[in-house]
């Protein structure tokens, strides 16, 4: 049996939520955890010191993009992602499967792997499950993801079955390659991915297959691909029922407070999304009263703090008026400050969530948070 790297600290008495600790090569990670996305080994508009200052213990990087530029050999020579970027805590790297899937006109999926054209220069490349394990090993990823085949919302069952069968076969091959890498000294974990689109029988089958592979943690894929929020929540909740409680669980691609709270409610321990920093670059700030659109004229002479309840350095140091000015002037500092605030907000929210779970009041916290968050305070009446 492969060693479990996840330790459950407290299981809430008011639902499935729990706190825990992930024991990873570059330090422990408290869960539930939101992981910022650093596609090119950098979280956009933030330094590694910013992320450390906020308190993050793990960030993401993107295998597809880093393989194409600067290349896995260069990253390996630099000492892996940690040596290359200077970020000394944990990296989770995705497999590149989602990016390959999204490039529908530039790729071909076969039993062997995914053949695709670079979005940079059009050059042709092949990702096999073994090659993707090798690349992420070169990165020295603390958590690496298997190569999988994702299907979008609205896909028919035949397509979903085909994608699932390929994903299962790729997992078998990826696990064999990963074990060989571990035998050679690699310390990162491989995480399998549950697929099956929105068909319950396929979800159940995939969950049971992944469980049988006995890997250290499990990801739930194929969600947040355009489906209605209620279908996301019900599919996630259904899938979790067929996964072992003792394994850490990860849902990819969610990063708004309501989706995060839904995931924690279902017993999920890890999640990530580009949305907090993307929203920031578009002038949208997280607050407890919903997303504040800083570009609005009413903030032109508002010299108060962005969020009086937030203790981040942005809210302590800058006014809404100034932040609006930065955004309207397209100053780089505007993106930097907004990104810092949004990630601080989510990190602080995760600390509150962990405290609420530990005190068996998560469902109360969730209800109260969402009631206020959806109050439409910042909507122009």
PDB file of C-alpha atoms in Angstrom, residues 283 285 287 291-306 319-325 328 377-380:
ATOM      1  CA  UNK A 283     -10.670  45.824 -11.265  1.00  0.00           C
ATOM      2  CA  UNK A 285     -12.076  43.171  -5.558  1.00  0.00           C
ATOM      3  CA  UNK A 287     -15.203  41.829  -0.127  1.00  0.00           C
ATOM      4  CA  UNK A 291     -17.244  41.794  -5.585  1.00  0.00           C
ATOM      5  CA  UNK A 292     -16.509  45.528  -5.574  1.00  0.00           C
ATOM      6  CA  UNK A 293     -16.031  46.950  -9.126  1.00  0.00           C
ATOM      7  CA  UNK A 294     -13.449  49.664  -8.509  1.00  0.00           C
ATOM      8  CA  UNK A 295     -13.942  51.365 -11.901  1.00  0.00           C
ATOM      9  CA  UNK A 296     -17.328  52.798 -10.940  1.00  0.00           C
ATOM     10  CA  UNK A 297     -17.597  56.580 -10.788  1.00  0.00           C
ATOM     11  CA  UNK A 298     -18.932  56.578  -7.212  1.00  0.00           C
ATOM     12  CA  UNK A 299     -15.467  55.617  -5.942  1.00  0.00           C
ATOM     13  CA  UNK A 300     -13.702  58.588  -7.611  1.00  0.00           C
ATOM     14  CA  UNK A 301     -13.846  60.642  -4.396  1.00  0.00           C
ATOM     15  CA  UNK A 302     -14.084  57.780  -1.914  1.00  0.00           C
ATOM     16  CA  UNK A 303     -11.002  58.193   0.264  1.00  0.00           C
ATOM     17  CA  UNK A 304     -11.862  55.381   2.649  1.00  0.00           C
ATOM     18  CA  UNK A 305     -10.174  51.958   2.639  1.00  0.00           C
ATOM     19  CA  UNK A 306     -11.169  49.398   0.039  1.00  0.00           C
ATOM     20  CA  UNK A 319      -8.058  54.409  -0.686  1.00  0.00           C
ATOM     21  CA  UNK A 320     -10.761  53.348  -3.093  1.00  0.00           C
ATOM     22  CA  UNK A 321     -10.187  56.608  -4.930  1.00  0.00           C
ATOM     23  CA  UNK A 322      -6.505  55.845  -5.486  1.00  0.00           C
ATOM     24  CA  UNK A 323      -7.138  52.224  -6.469  1.00  0.00           C
ATOM     25  CA  UNK A 324      -9.746  53.404  -8.977  1.00  0.00           C
ATOM     26  CA  UNK A 325      -7.228  55.900 -10.368  1.00  0.00           C
ATOM     27  CA  UNK A 328      -8.460  53.742 -14.910  1.00  0.00           C
ATOM     28  CA  UNK A 377     -24.297  45.831  -1.854  1.00  0.00           C
ATOM     29  CA  UNK A 378     -22.074  47.018  -4.705  1.00  0.00           C
ATOM     30  CA  UNK A 379     -24.681  46.612  -7.427  1.00  0.00           C
ATOM     31  CA  UNK A 380     -25.876  49.968  -8.786  1.00  0.00           C
TER      32      UNK A 380
END
